mmCIF file of N, CA and C in Angstrom:
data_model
loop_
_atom_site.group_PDB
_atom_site.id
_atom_site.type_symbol
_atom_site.label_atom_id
_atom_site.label_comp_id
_atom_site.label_asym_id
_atom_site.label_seq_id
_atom_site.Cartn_x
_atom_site.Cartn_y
_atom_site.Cartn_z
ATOM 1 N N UNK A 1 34.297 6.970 -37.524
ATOM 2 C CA UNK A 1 35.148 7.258 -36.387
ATOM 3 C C UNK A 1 34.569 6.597 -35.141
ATOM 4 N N UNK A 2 35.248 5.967 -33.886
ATOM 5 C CA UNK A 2 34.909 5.515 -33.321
ATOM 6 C C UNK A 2 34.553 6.601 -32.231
ATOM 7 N N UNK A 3 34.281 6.355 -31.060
ATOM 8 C CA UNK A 3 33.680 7.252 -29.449
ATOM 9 C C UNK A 3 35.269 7.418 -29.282
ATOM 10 N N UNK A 4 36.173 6.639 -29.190
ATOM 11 C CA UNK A 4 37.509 7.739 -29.106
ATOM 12 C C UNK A 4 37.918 8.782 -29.456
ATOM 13 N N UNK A 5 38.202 8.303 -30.782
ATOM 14 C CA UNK A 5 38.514 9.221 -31.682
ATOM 15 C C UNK A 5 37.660 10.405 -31.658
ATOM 16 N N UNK A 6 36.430 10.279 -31.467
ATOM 17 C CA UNK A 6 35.751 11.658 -31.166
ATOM 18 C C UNK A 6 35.897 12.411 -30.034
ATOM 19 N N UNK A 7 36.552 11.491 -29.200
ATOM 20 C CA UNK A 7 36.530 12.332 -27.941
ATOM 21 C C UNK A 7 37.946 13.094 -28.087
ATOM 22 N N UNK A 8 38.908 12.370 -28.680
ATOM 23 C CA UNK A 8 40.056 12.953 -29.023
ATOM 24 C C UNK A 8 40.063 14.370 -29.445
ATOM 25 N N UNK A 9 39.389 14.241 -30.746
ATOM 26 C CA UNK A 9 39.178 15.501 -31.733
ATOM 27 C C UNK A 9 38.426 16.377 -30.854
ATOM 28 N N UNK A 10 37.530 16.180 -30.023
ATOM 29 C CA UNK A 10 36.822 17.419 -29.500
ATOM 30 C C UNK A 10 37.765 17.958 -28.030
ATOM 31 N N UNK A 11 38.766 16.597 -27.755
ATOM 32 C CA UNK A 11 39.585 17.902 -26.897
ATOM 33 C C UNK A 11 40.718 18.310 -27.016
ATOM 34 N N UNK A 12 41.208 18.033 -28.397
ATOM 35 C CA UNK A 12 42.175 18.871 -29.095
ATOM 36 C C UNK A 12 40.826 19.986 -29.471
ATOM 37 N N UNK A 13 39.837 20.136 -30.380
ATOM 38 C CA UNK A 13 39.688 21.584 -30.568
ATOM 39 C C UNK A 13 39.322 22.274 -28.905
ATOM 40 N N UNK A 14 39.053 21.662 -28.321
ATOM 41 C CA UNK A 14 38.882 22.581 -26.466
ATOM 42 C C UNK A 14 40.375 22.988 -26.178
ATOM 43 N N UNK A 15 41.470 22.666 -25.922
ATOM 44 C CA UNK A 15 42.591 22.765 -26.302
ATOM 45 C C UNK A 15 42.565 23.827 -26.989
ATOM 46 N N UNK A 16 42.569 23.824 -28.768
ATOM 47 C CA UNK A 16 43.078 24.778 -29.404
ATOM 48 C C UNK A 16 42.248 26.160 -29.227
ATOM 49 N N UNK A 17 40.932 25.937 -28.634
ATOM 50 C CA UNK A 17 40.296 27.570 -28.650
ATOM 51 C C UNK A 17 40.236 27.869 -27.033
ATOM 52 N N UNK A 18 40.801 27.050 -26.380
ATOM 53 C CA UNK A 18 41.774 27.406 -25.071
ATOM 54 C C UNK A 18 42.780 28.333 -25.024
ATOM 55 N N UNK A 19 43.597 27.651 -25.892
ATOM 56 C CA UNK A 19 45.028 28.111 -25.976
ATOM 57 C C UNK A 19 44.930 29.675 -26.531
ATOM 58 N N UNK A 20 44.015 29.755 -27.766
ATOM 59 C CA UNK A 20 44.147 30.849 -28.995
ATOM 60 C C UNK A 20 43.072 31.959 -27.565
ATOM 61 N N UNK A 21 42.043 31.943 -26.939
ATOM 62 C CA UNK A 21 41.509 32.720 -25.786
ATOM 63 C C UNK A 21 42.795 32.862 -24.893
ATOM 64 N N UNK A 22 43.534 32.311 -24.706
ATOM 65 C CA UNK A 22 44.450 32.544 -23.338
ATOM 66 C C UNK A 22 45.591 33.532 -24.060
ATOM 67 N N UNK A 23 45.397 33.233 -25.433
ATOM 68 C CA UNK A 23 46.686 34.077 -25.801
ATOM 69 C C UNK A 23 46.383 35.307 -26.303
ATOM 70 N N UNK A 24 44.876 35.483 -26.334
ATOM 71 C CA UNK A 24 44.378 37.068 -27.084
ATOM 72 C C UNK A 24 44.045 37.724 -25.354
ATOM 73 N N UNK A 25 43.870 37.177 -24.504
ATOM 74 C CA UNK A 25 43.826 37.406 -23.438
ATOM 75 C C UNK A 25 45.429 37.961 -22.634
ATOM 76 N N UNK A 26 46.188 37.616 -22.933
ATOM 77 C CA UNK A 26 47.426 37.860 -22.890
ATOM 78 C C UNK A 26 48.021 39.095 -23.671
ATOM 79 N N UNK A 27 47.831 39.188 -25.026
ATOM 80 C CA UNK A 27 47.981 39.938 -25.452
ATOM 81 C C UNK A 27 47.407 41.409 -25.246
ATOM 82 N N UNK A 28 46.242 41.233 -25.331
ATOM 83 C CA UNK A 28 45.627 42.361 -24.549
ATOM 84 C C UNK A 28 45.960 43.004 -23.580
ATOM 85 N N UNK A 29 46.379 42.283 -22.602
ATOM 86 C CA UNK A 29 46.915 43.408 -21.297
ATOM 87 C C UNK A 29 48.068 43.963 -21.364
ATOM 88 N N UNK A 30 48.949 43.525 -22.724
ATOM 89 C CA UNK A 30 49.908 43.882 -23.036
ATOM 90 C C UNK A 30 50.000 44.890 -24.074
ATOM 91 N N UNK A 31 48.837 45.081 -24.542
ATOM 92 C CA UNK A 31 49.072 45.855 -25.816
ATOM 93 C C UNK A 31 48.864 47.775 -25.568
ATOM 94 N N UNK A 32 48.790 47.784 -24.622
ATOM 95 C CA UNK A 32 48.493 49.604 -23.743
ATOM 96 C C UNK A 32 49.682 49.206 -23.148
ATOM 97 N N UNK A 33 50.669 48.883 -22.519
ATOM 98 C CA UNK A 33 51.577 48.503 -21.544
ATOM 99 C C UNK A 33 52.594 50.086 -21.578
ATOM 100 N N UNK A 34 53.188 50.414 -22.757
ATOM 101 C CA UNK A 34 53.656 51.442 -22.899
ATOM 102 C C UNK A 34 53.344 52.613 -23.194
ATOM 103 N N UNK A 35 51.747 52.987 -23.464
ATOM 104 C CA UNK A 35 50.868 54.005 -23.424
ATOM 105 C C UNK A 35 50.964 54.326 -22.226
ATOM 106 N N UNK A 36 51.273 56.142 -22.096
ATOM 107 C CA UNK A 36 50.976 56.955 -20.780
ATOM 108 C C UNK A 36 50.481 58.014 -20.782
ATOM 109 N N UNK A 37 50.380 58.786 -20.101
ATOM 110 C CA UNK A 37 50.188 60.139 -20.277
ATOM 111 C C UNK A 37 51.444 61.140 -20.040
ATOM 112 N N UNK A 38 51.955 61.775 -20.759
ATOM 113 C CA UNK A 38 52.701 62.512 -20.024
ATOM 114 C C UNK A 38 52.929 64.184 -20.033
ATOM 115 N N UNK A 39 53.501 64.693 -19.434
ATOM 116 C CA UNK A 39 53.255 66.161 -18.618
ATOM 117 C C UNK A 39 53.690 67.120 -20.324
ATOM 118 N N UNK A 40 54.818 66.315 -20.484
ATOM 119 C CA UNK A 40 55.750 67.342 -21.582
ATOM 120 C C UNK A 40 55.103 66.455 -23.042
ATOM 121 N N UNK A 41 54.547 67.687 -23.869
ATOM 122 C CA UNK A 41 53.965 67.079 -25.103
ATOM 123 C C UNK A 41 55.065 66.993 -26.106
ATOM 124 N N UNK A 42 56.007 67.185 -26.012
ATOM 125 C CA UNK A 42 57.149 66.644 -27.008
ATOM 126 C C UNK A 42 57.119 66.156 -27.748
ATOM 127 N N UNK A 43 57.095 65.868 -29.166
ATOM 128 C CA UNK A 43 57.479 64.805 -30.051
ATOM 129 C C UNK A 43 59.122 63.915 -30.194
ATOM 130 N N UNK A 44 59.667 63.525 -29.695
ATOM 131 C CA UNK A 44 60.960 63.243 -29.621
ATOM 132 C C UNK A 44 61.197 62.399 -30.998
ATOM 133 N N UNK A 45 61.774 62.557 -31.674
ATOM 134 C CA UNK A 45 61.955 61.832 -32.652
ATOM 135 C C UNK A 45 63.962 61.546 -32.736
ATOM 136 N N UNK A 46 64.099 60.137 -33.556
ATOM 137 C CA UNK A 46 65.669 59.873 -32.960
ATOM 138 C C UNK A 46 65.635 59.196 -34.826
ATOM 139 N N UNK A 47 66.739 59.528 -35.468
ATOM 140 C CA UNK A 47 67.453 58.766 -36.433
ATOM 141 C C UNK A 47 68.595 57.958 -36.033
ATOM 142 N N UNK A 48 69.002 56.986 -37.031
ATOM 143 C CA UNK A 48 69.959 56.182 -36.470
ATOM 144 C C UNK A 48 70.268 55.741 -37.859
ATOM 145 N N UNK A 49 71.512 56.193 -38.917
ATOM 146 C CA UNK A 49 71.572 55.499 -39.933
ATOM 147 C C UNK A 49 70.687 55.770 -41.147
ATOM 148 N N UNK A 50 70.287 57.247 -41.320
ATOM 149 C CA UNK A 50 69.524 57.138 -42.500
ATOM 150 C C UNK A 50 69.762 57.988 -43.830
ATOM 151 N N UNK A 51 71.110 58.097 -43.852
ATOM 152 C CA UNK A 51 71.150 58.808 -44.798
ATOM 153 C C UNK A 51 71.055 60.370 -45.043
ATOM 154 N N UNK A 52 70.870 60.493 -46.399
ATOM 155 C CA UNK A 52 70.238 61.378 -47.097
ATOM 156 C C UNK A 52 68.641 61.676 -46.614
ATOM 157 N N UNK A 53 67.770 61.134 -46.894
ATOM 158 C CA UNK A 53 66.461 60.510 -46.931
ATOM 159 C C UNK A 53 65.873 60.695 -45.088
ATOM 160 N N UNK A 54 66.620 60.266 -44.474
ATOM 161 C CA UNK A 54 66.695 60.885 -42.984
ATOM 162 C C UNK A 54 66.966 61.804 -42.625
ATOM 163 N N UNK A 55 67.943 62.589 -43.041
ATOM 164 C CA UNK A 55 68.053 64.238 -42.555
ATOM 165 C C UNK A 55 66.853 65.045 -43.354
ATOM 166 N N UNK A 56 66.605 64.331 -44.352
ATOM 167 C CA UNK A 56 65.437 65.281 -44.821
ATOM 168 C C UNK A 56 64.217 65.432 -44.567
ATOM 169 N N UNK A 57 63.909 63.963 -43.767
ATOM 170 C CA UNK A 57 62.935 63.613 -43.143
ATOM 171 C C UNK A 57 62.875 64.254 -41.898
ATOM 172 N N UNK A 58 64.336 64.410 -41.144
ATOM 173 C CA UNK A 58 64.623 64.795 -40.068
ATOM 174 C C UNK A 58 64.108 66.549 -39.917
ATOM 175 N N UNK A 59 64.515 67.611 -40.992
ATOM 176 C CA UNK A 59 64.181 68.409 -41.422
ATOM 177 C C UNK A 59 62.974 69.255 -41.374
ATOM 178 N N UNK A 60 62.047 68.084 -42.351
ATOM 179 C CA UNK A 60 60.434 68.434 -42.450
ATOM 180 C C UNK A 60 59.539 68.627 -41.773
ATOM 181 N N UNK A 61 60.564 66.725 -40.550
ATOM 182 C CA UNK A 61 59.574 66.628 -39.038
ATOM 183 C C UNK A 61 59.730 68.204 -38.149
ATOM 184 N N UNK A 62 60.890 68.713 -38.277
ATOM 185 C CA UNK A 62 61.501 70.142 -37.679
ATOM 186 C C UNK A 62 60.629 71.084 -37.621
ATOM 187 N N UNK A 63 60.393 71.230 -39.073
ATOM 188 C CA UNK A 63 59.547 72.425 -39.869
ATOM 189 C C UNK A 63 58.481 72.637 -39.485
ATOM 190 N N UNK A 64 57.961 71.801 -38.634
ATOM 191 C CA UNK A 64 56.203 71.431 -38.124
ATOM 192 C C UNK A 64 55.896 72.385 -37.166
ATOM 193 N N UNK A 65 54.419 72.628 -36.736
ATOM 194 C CA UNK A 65 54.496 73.679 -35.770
ATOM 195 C C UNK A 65 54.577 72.521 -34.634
ATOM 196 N N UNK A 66 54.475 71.878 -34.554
ATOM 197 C CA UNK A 66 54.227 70.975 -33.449
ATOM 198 C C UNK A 66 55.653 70.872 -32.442
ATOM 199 N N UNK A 67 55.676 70.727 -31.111
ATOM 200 C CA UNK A 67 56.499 70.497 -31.045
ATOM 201 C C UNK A 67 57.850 69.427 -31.118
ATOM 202 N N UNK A 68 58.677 69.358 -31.492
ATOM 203 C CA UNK A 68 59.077 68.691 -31.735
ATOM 204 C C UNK A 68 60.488 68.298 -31.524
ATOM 205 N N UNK A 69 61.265 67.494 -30.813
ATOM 206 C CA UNK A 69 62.134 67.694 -30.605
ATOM 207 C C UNK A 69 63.204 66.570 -31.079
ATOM 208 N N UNK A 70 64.624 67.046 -31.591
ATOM 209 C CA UNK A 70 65.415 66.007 -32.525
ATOM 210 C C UNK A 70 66.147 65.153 -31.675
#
């Protein structure tokens, strides 16, 4: 390989562990984004379309001491 070509290859990989840091960096501040705290401990739970297999599920989640709400 010539002094180009090496210089090439080493700033495509600066580049690629640029890019792959900027994007775990990104991700990160995003990944708590919808974590909160909140006042009412509720479980809210929502079906949409499930059948059999969902009301029964719907049911069980009910049955819990926890609270829980449909």
């Amino acid at each position: 390989m010539s002094d180009k070509e090496l210089l090439i290859n080493k700033r495509r990989e600066f580049l690629k562990a640029t890019a792959l840091v900027a994007g775990s960096v990104m991700l990160n501040q995003f990944s708590f984004a919808g974590v909160h705290n909140s006042v009412d401990d509720t479980i809210k739970i929502a079906l949409v379309g499930c059948g059999d297999r969902g009301t029964g599920a719907a049911f069980q989640a009910l049955s819990t001491k926890a609270n829980v709400k449909l």
